[in-house]
């Protein structure tokens, strides 16, 4: 019987390992515009995002946005948008990727309470849908096509 990995490799999926944090978040490395950061893999987040403090780090061209963000413990947050960025996760990449930028301090404060490392952003459903994602929780692998 073929393994999931063998089957998905034949379908041109890229395997990306993730870690599970002390807080039970899925942690993944991603590279935006050539700069690598730590991200939470969040199936419940509609869009991928980074914190305001990471605009320079990831070389983003932030623009105005009328959209308000909401997340666990926070609502009605002001956002910006950064269009046409290069996103790379493992060997998978997207060359015209849009990011939401907003205040992630509430996320990192919650992580710090558990002595977990802060993150630069969140990888959300936009990437998971675009990459036809399959998450293998047992083996801590994300597959993107």
PDB file of C-alpha atoms in Angstrom:
ATOM      1  CA  UNK A   1       0.000   0.000   0.000  1.00  0.00           C
ATOM      2  CA  UNK A   2       1.319   3.443  -0.953  1.00  0.00           C
ATOM      3  CA  UNK A   3       1.954   6.016   1.717  1.00  0.00           C
ATOM      4  CA  UNK A   4       0.282   9.403   1.697  1.00  0.00           C
ATOM      5  CA  UNK A   5       3.635  11.036   0.974  1.00  0.00           C
ATOM      6  CA  UNK A   6       4.290   8.828  -2.072  1.00  0.00           C
ATOM      7  CA  UNK A   7       0.817   9.454  -3.460  1.00  0.00           C
ATOM      8  CA  UNK A   8       1.015  13.225  -3.012  1.00  0.00           C
ATOM      9  CA  UNK A   9       4.539  13.416  -4.445  1.00  0.00           C
ATOM     10  CA  UNK A  10       3.224  11.884  -7.684  1.00  0.00           C
ATOM     11  CA  UNK A  11       0.556  14.608  -7.717  1.00  0.00           C
ATOM     12  CA  UNK A  12       3.282  17.313  -7.484  1.00  0.00           C
ATOM     13  CA  UNK A  13       2.600  18.247  -3.881  1.00  0.00           C
ATOM     14  CA  UNK A  14       5.446  19.753  -1.857  1.00  0.00           C
ATOM     15  CA  UNK A  15       5.967  18.416   1.665  1.00  0.00           C
ATOM     16  CA  UNK A  16       6.580  21.001   4.388  1.00  0.00           C
ATOM     17  CA  UNK A  17       7.232  20.028   7.992  1.00  0.00           C
ATOM     18  CA  UNK A  18       5.710  21.974  10.848  1.00  0.00           C
ATOM     19  CA  UNK A  19       6.174  21.922  14.610  1.00  0.00           C
ATOM     20  CA  UNK A  20       3.572  21.945  17.338  1.00  0.00           C
ATOM     21  CA  UNK A  21       4.208  24.614  19.968  1.00  0.00           C
ATOM     22  CA  UNK A  22       3.682  24.444  23.725  1.00  0.00           C
ATOM     23  CA  UNK A  23       0.369  26.209  23.067  1.00  0.00           C
ATOM     24  CA  UNK A  24      -0.685  23.550  20.512  1.00  0.00           C
ATOM     25  CA  UNK A  25      -0.308  25.981  17.596  1.00  0.00           C
ATOM     26  CA  UNK A  26       1.128  24.671  14.348  1.00  0.00           C
ATOM     27  CA  UNK A  27       4.370  26.553  13.614  1.00  0.00           C
ATOM     28  CA  UNK A  28       5.878  26.854  10.172  1.00  0.00           C
ATOM     29  CA  UNK A  29       8.751  28.736   8.572  1.00  0.00           C
ATOM     30  CA  UNK A  30       7.887  30.934   5.602  1.00  0.00           C
ATOM     31  CA  UNK A  31       9.913  33.334   3.492  1.00  0.00           C
ATOM     32  CA  UNK A  32       8.460  36.620   2.288  1.00  0.00           C
ATOM     33  CA  UNK A  33      10.465  38.632  -0.234  1.00  0.00           C
ATOM     34  CA  UNK A  34      13.576  36.633   0.655  1.00  0.00           C
ATOM     35  CA  UNK A  35      13.282  37.015   4.449  1.00  0.00           C
ATOM     36  CA  UNK A  36      12.406  34.020   6.627  1.00  0.00           C
ATOM     37  CA  UNK A  37      10.093  34.259   9.608  1.00  0.00           C
ATOM     38  CA  UNK A  38       8.067  32.162  12.030  1.00  0.00           C
ATOM     39  CA  UNK A  39       4.348  31.783  11.373  1.00  0.00           C
ATOM     40  CA  UNK A  40       1.326  30.091  12.880  1.00  0.00           C
ATOM     41  CA  UNK A  41      -0.448  27.808  10.426  1.00  0.00           C
ATOM     42  CA  UNK A  42      -4.086  28.696  11.056  1.00  0.00           C
ATOM     43  CA  UNK A  43      -6.897  27.002   9.160  1.00  0.00           C
ATOM     44  CA  UNK A  44      -9.358  29.390  10.793  1.00  0.00           C
ATOM     45  CA  UNK A  45      -7.667  32.571   9.570  1.00  0.00           C
ATOM     46  CA  UNK A  46      -9.191  33.767   6.305  1.00  0.00           C
ATOM     47  CA  UNK A  47      -6.052  35.610   5.181  1.00  0.00           C
ATOM     48  CA  UNK A  48      -2.347  35.347   5.767  1.00  0.00           C
ATOM     49  CA  UNK A  49      -0.958  38.286   7.677  1.00  0.00           C
ATOM     50  CA  UNK A  50       2.037  39.838   9.365  1.00  0.00           C
ATOM     51  CA  UNK A  51       2.349  42.357  12.178  1.00  0.00           C
ATOM     52  CA  UNK A  52       2.893  46.079  11.601  1.00  0.00           C
ATOM     53  CA  UNK A  53       6.361  45.726  13.112  1.00  0.00           C
ATOM     54  CA  UNK A  54       7.365  43.412  10.235  1.00  0.00           C
ATOM     55  CA  UNK A  55       6.756  45.840   7.346  1.00  0.00           C
ATOM     56  CA  UNK A  56      10.449  46.726   7.035  1.00  0.00           C
ATOM     57  CA  UNK A  57      11.666  43.227   7.901  1.00  0.00           C
ATOM     58  CA  UNK A  58       9.790  41.651   4.975  1.00  0.00           C
ATOM     59  CA  UNK A  59      10.334  44.645   2.621  1.00  0.00           C
ATOM     60  CA  UNK A  60       6.601  45.242   2.243  1.00  0.00           C
ATOM     61  CA  UNK A  61       4.946  48.108   0.409  1.00  0.00           C
ATOM     62  CA  UNK A  62       2.049  48.706   2.751  1.00  0.00           C
ATOM     63  CA  UNK A  63      -1.066  50.345   1.378  1.00  0.00           C
ATOM     64  CA  UNK A  64      -4.371  51.461   2.806  1.00  0.00           C
ATOM     65  CA  UNK A  65      -7.149  48.983   3.444  1.00  0.00           C
ATOM     66  CA  UNK A  66     -10.808  49.535   4.331  1.00  0.00           C
ATOM     67  CA  UNK A  67     -11.031  46.050   5.840  1.00  0.00           C
ATOM     68  CA  UNK A  68     -11.169  45.599   9.611  1.00  0.00           C
ATOM     69  CA  UNK A  69      -9.634  42.476  11.118  1.00  0.00           C
ATOM     70  CA  UNK A  70     -10.915  40.272  13.899  1.00  0.00           C
ATOM     71  CA  UNK A  71      -9.300  37.382  15.681  1.00  0.00           C
ATOM     72  CA  UNK A  72      -9.253  35.507  18.946  1.00  0.00           C
ATOM     73  CA  UNK A  73      -9.551  38.141  21.633  1.00  0.00           C
ATOM     74  CA  UNK A  74      -9.589  41.176  19.329  1.00  0.00           C
ATOM     75  CA  UNK A  75     -12.064  42.817  16.945  1.00  0.00           C
ATOM     76  CA  UNK A  76     -12.385  45.839  14.669  1.00  0.00           C
ATOM     77  CA  UNK A  77      -8.619  46.122  14.159  1.00  0.00           C
ATOM     78  CA  UNK A  78      -7.195  48.520  11.571  1.00  0.00           C
ATOM     79  CA  UNK A  79      -5.383  46.817   8.698  1.00  0.00           C
ATOM     80  CA  UNK A  80      -3.126  47.602   5.793  1.00  0.00           C
ATOM     81  CA  UNK A  81      -2.441  45.499   2.736  1.00  0.00           C
ATOM     82  CA  UNK A  82       0.787  44.624   0.934  1.00  0.00           C
ATOM     83  CA  UNK A  83       0.306  43.358  -2.615  1.00  0.00           C
ATOM     84  CA  UNK A  84       2.484  41.357  -4.999  1.00  0.00           C
ATOM     85  CA  UNK A  85       4.946  39.790  -2.581  1.00  0.00           C
ATOM     86  CA  UNK A  86       6.870  36.577  -3.055  1.00  0.00           C
ATOM     87  CA  UNK A  87       5.898  33.882  -0.556  1.00  0.00           C
ATOM     88  CA  UNK A  88       7.894  30.701  -0.181  1.00  0.00           C
ATOM     89  CA  UNK A  89       7.024  27.854   2.168  1.00  0.00           C
ATOM     90  CA  UNK A  90       9.458  24.982   1.775  1.00  0.00           C
ATOM     91  CA  UNK A  91       9.698  24.342  -1.984  1.00  0.00           C
ATOM     92  CA  UNK A  92       6.230  25.808  -2.658  1.00  0.00           C
ATOM     93  CA  UNK A  93       6.054  29.431  -3.751  1.00  0.00           C
ATOM     94  CA  UNK A  94       3.663  32.129  -4.902  1.00  0.00           C
ATOM     95  CA  UNK A  95       5.016  35.124  -6.818  1.00  0.00           C
ATOM     96  CA  UNK A  96       2.127  37.615  -6.543  1.00  0.00           C
ATOM     97  CA  UNK A  97       0.999  37.113  -2.978  1.00  0.00           C
ATOM     98  CA  UNK A  98      -1.095  39.643  -1.028  1.00  0.00           C
ATOM     99  CA  UNK A  99      -0.736  40.025   2.741  1.00  0.00           C
ATOM    100  CA  UNK A 100      -2.860  41.674   5.390  1.00  0.00           C
ATOM    101  CA  UNK A 101      -0.900  43.743   7.900  1.00  0.00           C
ATOM    102  CA  UNK A 102      -2.307  44.364  11.369  1.00  0.00           C
ATOM    103  CA  UNK A 103      -1.461  44.484  15.064  1.00  0.00           C
ATOM    104  CA  UNK A 104      -0.374  40.991  16.123  1.00  0.00           C
ATOM    105  CA  UNK A 105       0.668  42.045  19.620  1.00  0.00           C
ATOM    106  CA  UNK A 106      -2.309  40.265  21.233  1.00  0.00           C
ATOM    107  CA  UNK A 107      -1.202  36.996  19.599  1.00  0.00           C
ATOM    108  CA  UNK A 108       2.401  37.355  20.745  1.00  0.00           C
ATOM    109  CA  UNK A 109       1.377  38.426  24.251  1.00  0.00           C
ATOM    110  CA  UNK A 110      -0.652  35.235  24.563  1.00  0.00           C
ATOM    111  CA  UNK A 111       2.314  33.176  23.346  1.00  0.00           C
ATOM    112  CA  UNK A 112       4.648  34.886  25.816  1.00  0.00           C
ATOM    113  CA  UNK A 113       2.375  33.948  28.716  1.00  0.00           C
ATOM    114  CA  UNK A 114       3.234  30.332  27.881  1.00  0.00           C
ATOM    115  CA  UNK A 115       6.909  31.170  27.349  1.00  0.00           C
ATOM    116  CA  UNK A 116       6.517  30.396  23.647  1.00  0.00           C
ATOM    117  CA  UNK A 117       8.451  32.290  20.979  1.00  0.00           C
ATOM    118  CA  UNK A 118       6.702  35.180  19.219  1.00  0.00           C
ATOM    119  CA  UNK A 119       5.695  34.866  15.560  1.00  0.00           C
ATOM    120  CA  UNK A 120       5.941  37.331  12.694  1.00  0.00           C
ATOM    121  CA  UNK A 121       2.633  36.315  11.172  1.00  0.00           C
ATOM    122  CA  UNK A 122      -0.063  33.816  10.329  1.00  0.00           C
ATOM    123  CA  UNK A 123      -0.447  31.595   7.285  1.00  0.00           C
ATOM    124  CA  UNK A 124      -4.172  31.382   6.631  1.00  0.00           C
ATOM    125  CA  UNK A 125      -6.817  29.806   4.440  1.00  0.00           C
ATOM    126  CA  UNK A 126      -5.847  31.912   1.412  1.00  0.00           C
ATOM    127  CA  UNK A 127      -2.585  29.951   1.122  1.00  0.00           C
ATOM    128  CA  UNK A 128      -4.193  26.666   2.109  1.00  0.00           C
ATOM    129  CA  UNK A 129      -6.883  27.003  -0.551  1.00  0.00           C
ATOM    130  CA  UNK A 130      -4.505  28.262  -3.251  1.00  0.00           C
ATOM    131  CA  UNK A 131      -2.046  25.453  -2.497  1.00  0.00           C
ATOM    132  CA  UNK A 132      -4.778  22.779  -2.305  1.00  0.00           C
ATOM    133  CA  UNK A 133      -3.429  22.009   1.158  1.00  0.00           C
ATOM    134  CA  UNK A 134      -3.490  18.678   2.877  1.00  0.00           C
ATOM    135  CA  UNK A 135      -2.470  18.663   6.532  1.00  0.00           C
ATOM    136  CA  UNK A 136      -1.099  15.447   8.012  1.00  0.00           C
ATOM    137  CA  UNK A 137      -1.427  16.223  11.715  1.00  0.00           C
ATOM    138  CA  UNK A 138      -0.045  12.875  12.858  1.00  0.00           C
ATOM    139  CA  UNK A 139       3.247  13.271  10.936  1.00  0.00           C
ATOM    140  CA  UNK A 140       3.400  17.081  11.339  1.00  0.00           C
ATOM    141  CA  UNK A 141       3.437  17.737   7.602  1.00  0.00           C
ATOM    142  CA  UNK A 142       1.713  20.234   5.363  1.00  0.00           C
ATOM    143  CA  UNK A 143       1.416  19.411   1.653  1.00  0.00           C
ATOM    144  CA  UNK A 144       0.936  22.198  -0.902  1.00  0.00           C
ATOM    145  CA  UNK A 145       0.472  21.820  -4.659  1.00  0.00           C
TER     146      UNK A 145
END
